[in-house]
mmCIF file of C-alpha atoms and ligand atoms in Angstrom:
data_model
loop_
_atom_site.group_PDB
_atom_site.id
_atom_site.type_symbol
_atom_site.label_atom_id
_atom_site.label_comp_id
_atom_site.label_asym_id
_atom_site.label_seq_id
_atom_site.Cartn_x
_atom_site.Cartn_y
_atom_site.Cartn_z
ATOM 1 C CA MET A 1 5.764 -22.889 -26.273
ATOM 2 C CA ASN A 2 3.320 -25.810 -26.112
ATOM 3 C CA LYS A 3 0.068 -25.728 -24.055
ATOM 4 C CA ASP A 4 1.617 -27.530 -21.054
ATOM 5 C CA GLU A 5 4.550 -25.119 -20.958
ATOM 6 C CA ALA A 6 2.138 -22.184 -21.336
ATOM 7 C CA ARG A 7 0.023 -23.464 -18.412
ATOM 8 C CA ARG A 8 3.150 -23.835 -16.269
ATOM 9 C CA LYS A 9 4.129 -20.247 -17.129
ATOM 10 C CA VAL A 10 0.631 -19.057 -16.204
ATOM 11 C CA SER A 11 0.825 -20.848 -12.824
ATOM 12 C CA GLU A 12 4.197 -19.202 -12.199
ATOM 13 C CA ILE A 13 3.010 -15.665 -13.071
ATOM 14 C CA ALA A 14 -0.391 -16.074 -11.373
ATOM 15 C CA GLY A 15 1.270 -17.605 -8.289
ATOM 16 C CA GLU A 16 3.565 -14.569 -7.875
ATOM 17 C CA HIS A 17 0.548 -12.242 -8.064
ATOM 18 C CA PHE A 18 -1.552 -14.318 -5.649
ATOM 19 C CA ARG A 19 1.314 -14.261 -3.116
ATOM 20 C CA ARG A 20 1.252 -10.455 -3.377
ATOM 21 C CA GLY A 21 -2.522 -10.447 -2.758
ATOM 22 C CA ASP A 22 -3.325 -9.409 -6.348
ATOM 23 C CA PRO A 23 -5.532 -12.149 -7.874
ATOM 24 C CA VAL A 24 -6.283 -10.409 -11.211
ATOM 25 C CA GLY A 25 -3.052 -8.519 -12.052
ATOM 26 C CA TRP A 26 -1.522 -11.632 -13.593
ATOM 27 C CA PHE A 27 -3.639 -11.405 -16.743
ATOM 28 C CA GLU A 28 -2.022 -8.144 -17.877
ATOM 29 C CA ALA A 29 1.419 -9.411 -16.795
ATOM 30 C CA LEU A 30 0.967 -12.556 -18.906
ATOM 31 C CA TYR A 31 -0.201 -10.665 -22.007
ATOM 32 C CA GLN A 32 2.718 -8.237 -21.622
ATOM 33 C CA GLN A 33 5.335 -10.908 -21.079
ATOM 34 C CA SER A 34 4.103 -12.876 -24.081
ATOM 35 C CA ALA A 35 5.229 -9.951 -26.283
ATOM 36 C CA GLY A 36 2.707 -10.870 -28.953
ATOM 37 C CA ASP A 37 3.482 -14.607 -29.002
ATOM 38 C CA ALA A 38 0.037 -16.268 -28.725
ATOM 39 C CA SER A 39 1.565 -19.641 -27.796
ATOM 40 C CA TRP A 40 2.106 -18.140 -24.300
ATOM 41 C CA ILE A 41 -1.659 -17.716 -23.814
ATOM 42 C CA PRO A 42 -3.145 -21.152 -23.006
ATOM 43 C CA TRP A 43 -6.735 -20.128 -23.878
ATOM 44 C CA ALA A 44 -5.817 -18.482 -27.188
ATOM 45 C CA ASP A 45 -6.899 -20.936 -29.871
ATOM 46 C CA MET A 46 -7.026 -18.178 -32.507
ATOM 47 C CA GLN A 47 -10.495 -19.294 -33.535
ATOM 48 C CA PRO A 48 -13.964 -18.863 -32.072
ATOM 49 C CA ASN A 49 -14.823 -21.246 -29.268
ATOM 50 C CA PRO A 50 -16.232 -24.454 -30.865
ATOM 51 C CA MET A 51 -18.964 -24.736 -28.164
ATOM 52 C CA LEU A 52 -20.126 -21.219 -29.042
ATOM 53 C CA VAL A 53 -20.153 -21.960 -32.767
ATOM 54 C CA GLU A 54 -21.900 -25.306 -32.250
ATOM 55 C CA TRP A 55 -24.604 -23.602 -30.179
ATOM 56 C CA PHE A 56 -25.226 -20.949 -32.841
ATOM 57 C CA GLU A 57 -25.415 -23.555 -35.585
ATOM 58 C CA ARG A 58 -27.635 -25.905 -33.602
ATOM 59 C CA GLU A 59 -30.066 -23.227 -32.417
ATOM 60 C CA LYS A 60 -30.031 -21.457 -35.803
ATOM 61 C CA ILE A 61 -29.704 -18.137 -33.957
ATOM 62 C CA LYS A 62 -30.496 -15.029 -35.980
ATOM 63 C CA SER A 63 -28.922 -11.884 -34.546
ATOM 64 C CA GLY A 64 -31.367 -9.443 -36.134
ATOM 65 C CA GLY A 65 -28.765 -6.701 -35.556
ATOM 66 C CA LYS A 66 -29.100 -7.078 -31.777
ATOM 67 C CA SER A 67 -26.423 -6.135 -29.266
ATOM 68 C CA ALA A 68 -23.967 -8.545 -27.668
ATOM 69 C CA VAL A 69 -21.129 -8.271 -25.182
ATOM 70 C CA VAL A 70 -18.167 -10.592 -24.692
ATOM 71 C CA ILE A 71 -16.772 -10.713 -21.142
ATOM 72 C CA GLY A 72 -12.988 -11.055 -20.738
ATOM 73 C CA CYS A 73 -12.605 -11.153 -24.502
ATOM 74 C CA GLY A 74 -8.949 -12.267 -24.597
ATOM 75 C CA LEU A 75 -7.675 -12.097 -28.170
ATOM 76 C CA GLY A 76 -11.098 -11.370 -29.692
ATOM 77 C CA ASP A 77 -12.040 -14.480 -31.695
ATOM 78 C CA ASP A 78 -15.470 -14.894 -30.066
ATOM 79 C CA ALA A 79 -16.261 -11.184 -30.405
ATOM 80 C CA GLU A 80 -15.335 -11.243 -34.100
ATOM 81 C CA TYR A 81 -17.486 -14.336 -34.609
ATOM 82 C CA LEU A 82 -20.525 -12.596 -33.078
ATOM 83 C CA ALA A 83 -19.884 -9.515 -35.221
ATOM 84 C CA ALA A 84 -19.731 -11.747 -38.306
ATOM 85 C CA MET A 85 -23.086 -13.209 -37.183
ATOM 86 C CA GLY A 86 -24.570 -9.713 -37.366
ATOM 87 C CA TYR A 87 -24.483 -8.572 -33.726
ATOM 88 C CA GLN A 88 -23.468 -5.077 -32.637
ATOM 89 C CA VAL A 89 -20.651 -6.259 -30.409
ATOM 90 C CA THR A 90 -18.910 -4.750 -27.407
ATOM 91 C CA ALA A 91 -16.035 -6.799 -26.027
ATOM 92 C CA PHE A 92 -14.042 -5.956 -22.942
ATOM 93 C CA ASP A 93 -11.104 -7.191 -20.963
ATOM 94 C CA ILE A 94 -9.376 -5.995 -17.812
ATOM 95 C CA ALA A 95 -5.981 -6.331 -19.529
ATOM 96 C CA PRO A 96 -5.136 -3.339 -21.753
ATOM 97 C CA SER A 97 -2.567 -5.449 -23.624
ATOM 98 C CA ALA A 98 -5.277 -7.943 -24.623
ATOM 99 C CA VAL A 99 -7.474 -5.142 -25.937
ATOM 100 C CA ASP A 100 -4.533 -3.664 -27.916
ATOM 101 C CA TRP A 101 -3.808 -7.128 -29.289
ATOM 102 C CA CYS A 102 -7.434 -7.481 -30.494
ATOM 103 C CA LYS A 103 -7.217 -4.135 -32.265
ATOM 104 C CA GLN A 104 -3.938 -5.125 -33.929
ATOM 105 C CA ARG A 105 -5.324 -8.464 -35.043
ATOM 106 C CA TYR A 106 -8.507 -6.912 -36.410
ATOM 107 C CA PRO A 107 -7.687 -3.392 -37.641
ATOM 108 C CA GLN A 108 -10.943 -3.193 -39.641
ATOM 109 C CA THR A 109 -13.083 -4.537 -36.825
ATOM 110 C CA ARG A 110 -16.687 -3.499 -36.172
ATOM 111 C CA VAL A 111 -16.340 -4.666 -32.552
ATOM 112 C CA ASN A 112 -16.208 -1.979 -29.873
ATOM 113 C CA TYR A 113 -13.210 -3.189 -27.823
ATOM 114 C CA GLN A 114 -12.901 -1.680 -24.338
ATOM 115 C CA VAL A 115 -10.701 -2.015 -21.283
ATOM 116 C CA ALA A 116 -13.106 -2.652 -18.405
ATOM 117 C CA ASP A 117 -13.303 -4.565 -15.145
ATOM 118 C CA LEU A 118 -16.354 -6.794 -14.793
ATOM 119 C CA PHE A 119 -16.591 -5.831 -11.115
ATOM 120 C CA THR A 120 -17.083 -2.125 -11.868
ATOM 121 C CA LEU A 121 -19.247 -1.973 -14.967
ATOM 122 C CA SER A 122 -21.345 0.969 -16.090
ATOM 123 C CA PRO A 123 -25.014 0.529 -15.058
ATOM 124 C CA ASN A 124 -25.892 1.850 -18.545
ATOM 125 C CA TRP A 125 -24.466 -1.215 -20.240
ATOM 126 C CA LEU A 126 -27.337 -3.546 -21.271
ATOM 127 C CA PHE A 127 -27.149 -6.166 -24.011
ATOM 128 C CA ASP A 128 -29.421 -8.638 -25.785
ATOM 129 C CA LEU A 129 -26.763 -11.342 -25.533
ATOM 130 C CA VAL A 130 -24.023 -11.655 -22.903
ATOM 131 C CA VAL A 131 -21.300 -14.209 -23.621
ATOM 132 C CA GLU A 132 -19.000 -15.395 -20.837
ATOM 133 C CA ILE A 133 -16.371 -17.977 -21.764
ATOM 134 C CA TYR A 134 -13.654 -19.122 -19.333
ATOM 135 C CA THR A 135 -13.389 -15.850 -17.384
ATOM 136 C CA VAL A 136 -15.326 -16.718 -14.214
ATOM 137 C CA GLN A 137 -13.430 -20.031 -13.944
ATOM 138 C CA ALA A 138 -10.135 -18.109 -14.006
ATOM 139 C CA LEU A 139 -11.174 -16.191 -10.867
ATOM 140 C CA PRO A 140 -10.607 -17.578 -7.371
ATOM 141 C CA THR A 141 -13.836 -19.041 -6.005
ATOM 142 C CA VAL A 142 -14.329 -16.233 -3.439
ATOM 143 C CA PHE A 143 -14.907 -13.720 -6.281
ATOM 144 C CA ARG A 144 -17.334 -15.776 -8.335
ATOM 145 C CA GLU A 145 -20.725 -14.963 -6.855
ATOM 146 C CA ARG A 146 -19.931 -11.244 -7.175
ATOM 147 C CA ALA A 147 -18.641 -11.725 -10.747
ATOM 148 C CA ILE A 148 -21.760 -13.665 -11.747
ATOM 149 C CA THR A 149 -24.036 -11.051 -10.168
ATOM 150 C CA SER A 150 -22.191 -8.258 -11.949
ATOM 151 C CA LEU A 151 -22.330 -9.804 -15.386
ATOM 152 C CA SER A 152 -25.973 -10.865 -14.971
ATOM 153 C CA ARG A 153 -26.799 -7.153 -14.657
ATOM 154 C CA LEU A 154 -25.636 -6.693 -18.262
ATOM 155 C CA VAL A 155 -28.588 -8.702 -19.594
ATOM 156 C CA GLU A 156 -31.383 -6.581 -21.080
ATOM 157 C CA THR A 157 -34.998 -7.574 -20.296
ATOM 158 C CA GLY A 158 -35.794 -10.376 -22.719
ATOM 159 C CA GLY A 159 -32.071 -10.907 -23.340
ATOM 160 C CA TYR A 160 -29.887 -13.987 -22.877
ATOM 161 C CA LEU A 161 -26.644 -14.937 -21.178
ATOM 162 C CA LEU A 162 -24.582 -17.822 -22.511
ATOM 163 C CA ALA A 163 -21.836 -19.151 -20.217
ATOM 164 C CA ILE A 164 -19.268 -21.781 -21.193
ATOM 165 C CA GLY A 165 -16.566 -23.302 -19.019
ATOM 166 C CA ARG A 166 -15.179 -26.256 -17.146
ATOM 167 C CA TYR A 167 -17.575 -28.111 -14.865
ATOM 168 C CA ALA A 168 -16.824 -29.647 -11.457
ATOM 169 C CA ASN A 169 -19.080 -32.319 -9.999
ATOM 170 C CA SER A 170 -18.063 -31.192 -6.520
ATOM 171 C CA PRO A 171 -15.800 -28.619 -4.836
ATOM 172 C CA ASP A 172 -13.182 -31.414 -4.396
ATOM 173 C CA GLU A 173 -12.494 -31.113 -8.138
ATOM 174 C CA GLN A 174 -11.635 -27.424 -7.886
ATOM 175 C CA ASP A 175 -8.032 -27.767 -6.777
ATOM 176 C CA LEU A 176 -6.309 -27.141 -10.116
ATOM 177 C CA MET A 177 -6.395 -23.914 -12.114
ATOM 178 C CA PRO A 178 -8.450 -23.106 -14.181
ATOM 179 C CA TRP A 179 -10.805 -23.930 -11.331
ATOM 180 C CA PRO A 180 -13.975 -25.526 -12.802
ATOM 181 C CA LEU A 181 -17.398 -24.257 -11.706
ATOM 182 C CA THR A 182 -19.805 -26.281 -9.596
ATOM 183 C CA ARG A 183 -23.556 -26.428 -10.127
ATOM 184 C CA GLU A 184 -23.959 -24.396 -6.912
ATOM 185 C CA GLU A 185 -21.773 -21.632 -8.384
ATOM 186 C CA LEU A 186 -23.657 -21.692 -11.702
ATOM 187 C CA ASP A 187 -26.894 -21.242 -9.754
ATOM 188 C CA GLY A 188 -25.536 -17.765 -8.957
ATOM 189 C CA TYR A 189 -27.063 -16.702 -12.299
ATOM 190 C CA THR A 190 -30.567 -17.561 -11.074
ATOM 191 C CA ARG A 191 -29.862 -15.991 -7.678
ATOM 192 C CA ALA A 192 -28.937 -12.864 -9.664
ATOM 193 C CA GLY A 193 -32.412 -12.789 -11.214
ATOM 194 C CA LEU A 194 -31.965 -14.705 -14.497
ATOM 195 C CA ASN A 195 -34.075 -17.706 -15.479
ATOM 196 C CA GLU A 196 -32.290 -20.912 -16.349
ATOM 197 C CA ILE A 197 -33.161 -22.096 -19.860
ATOM 198 C CA GLN A 198 -30.712 -24.974 -20.236
ATOM 199 C CA VAL A 199 -27.530 -26.295 -18.602
ATOM 200 C CA GLU A 200 -25.661 -28.866 -20.679
ATOM 201 C CA VAL A 201 -22.785 -30.855 -19.172
ATOM 202 C CA PHE A 202 -20.618 -32.957 -21.462
ATOM 203 C CA HIS A 203 -17.079 -34.131 -22.197
ATOM 204 C CA ASP A 204 -15.255 -32.325 -24.982
ATOM 205 C CA GLN A 205 -13.034 -33.726 -27.750
ATOM 206 C CA GLN A 206 -9.712 -33.036 -25.996
ATOM 207 C CA THR A 207 -7.316 -35.820 -25.009
ATOM 208 C CA PRO A 208 -7.987 -36.588 -22.200
ATOM 209 C CA PRO A 209 -11.555 -35.242 -22.443
ATOM 210 C CA VAL A 210 -12.465 -32.280 -20.225
ATOM 211 C CA ARG A 211 -15.897 -31.975 -18.574
ATOM 212 C CA ARG A 212 -17.558 -28.729 -19.680
ATOM 213 C CA PHE A 213 -20.828 -26.884 -19.257
ATOM 214 C CA ARG A 214 -22.736 -24.659 -21.643
ATOM 215 C CA ALA A 215 -25.489 -22.778 -19.842
ATOM 216 C CA LEU A 216 -28.170 -20.456 -21.168
ATOM 217 C CA TYR A 217 -30.120 -17.981 -19.040
ATOM 218 C CA ARG A 218 -32.725 -15.332 -19.818
ATOM 219 C CA ARG A 219 -33.915 -12.178 -18.096
ATOM 220 C CA SER A 220 -37.681 -12.243 -18.359
ATOM 221 C CA THR A 221 -38.456 -9.176 -16.238
HETATM 222 C C1 SAM B 1 -9.088 -17.445 -19.189
HETATM 223 S S1 SAM B 1 -9.130 -15.993 -20.138
HETATM 224 C C2 SAM B 1 -10.398 -16.316 -21.327
HETATM 225 C C3 SAM B 1 -10.360 -15.365 -22.499
HETATM 226 C C4 SAM B 1 -11.451 -15.584 -23.549
HETATM 227 N N1 SAM B 1 -12.777 -15.443 -22.986
HETATM 228 C C5 SAM B 1 -11.285 -16.916 -24.213
HETATM 229 O O1 SAM B 1 -12.138 -17.802 -23.991
HETATM 230 O O2 SAM B 1 -10.310 -17.103 -24.954
HETATM 231 C C6 SAM B 1 -9.902 -14.836 -19.058
HETATM 232 C C7 SAM B 1 -9.896 -13.422 -19.601
HETATM 233 O O3 SAM B 1 -10.639 -12.578 -18.721
HETATM 234 C C8 SAM B 1 -9.927 -11.397 -18.478
HETATM 235 N N2 SAM B 1 -10.325 -10.928 -17.133
HETATM 236 C C9 SAM B 1 -9.941 -11.422 -15.936
HETATM 237 N N3 SAM B 1 -10.507 -10.751 -14.929
HETATM 238 C C10 SAM B 1 -11.284 -9.814 -15.503
HETATM 239 C C11 SAM B 1 -12.120 -8.788 -14.985
HETATM 240 N N4 SAM B 1 -12.241 -8.589 -13.667
HETATM 241 N N5 SAM B 1 -12.786 -8.003 -15.863
HETATM 242 C C12 SAM B 1 -12.647 -8.177 -17.190
HETATM 243 N N6 SAM B 1 -11.849 -9.119 -17.745
HETATM 244 C C13 SAM B 1 -11.188 -9.932 -16.916
HETATM 245 C C14 SAM B 1 -8.463 -11.780 -18.585
HETATM 246 O O4 SAM B 1 -7.612 -10.701 -18.855
HETATM 247 C C15 SAM B 1 -8.500 -12.808 -19.710
HETATM 248 O O5 SAM B 1 -8.328 -12.225 -20.973
#
């Protein structure tokens, strides 16, 4: 299946779930129906996200054995990258089939893979680095402020949150899934008590290019 066919399949499966009033159940359904064929999963590039890697290389980040968490980890490439960079990594996803898939792909992994829902996280979970890539943008807009608040709580004092996704200049550009985030939505991280360090907006290398953001926040108190 090519990416366009995979996106059409996602719209079909997600659409059925939305009509039933279940806006998150489609993730597990998609992973299950793919039966281990990654070409069904439009976001599965089977490599760490290039904007994450570029950021690490540019900022010359040293993990120092610190803790990190990957939100909505999908097939695990970003979590494995952070583990290879020396972090103690937890990675979670709401879809049990995605978590099983990660464990099958990486049987020797040092990553602590968990099934968890970002809306009901343990208050004991605190991390030096929180990485959110493409999960908030896959949620309908009505859930976003709550999602952003919930994952901001995972940031330890002095820790960072790095968010990467599609960027919309205005809500008019949010009609097609995956719904890009607006600046107003991104400001949810500061409303949740984090300090904005940097928000970069740029076009990526895809054809046609897609407008993306990479945003870094810190919890200072
Ligand atoms: C668009 S995918 C992105 C996956 C991965 N971050 C990547 O960039 O390849 C969104 C992921 O978030 C997961 N997800 C959706 N809602 C979630 C929730 N409430 N809690 C945890 N994970 C969730 C989905 O199962 C899916 O794997």
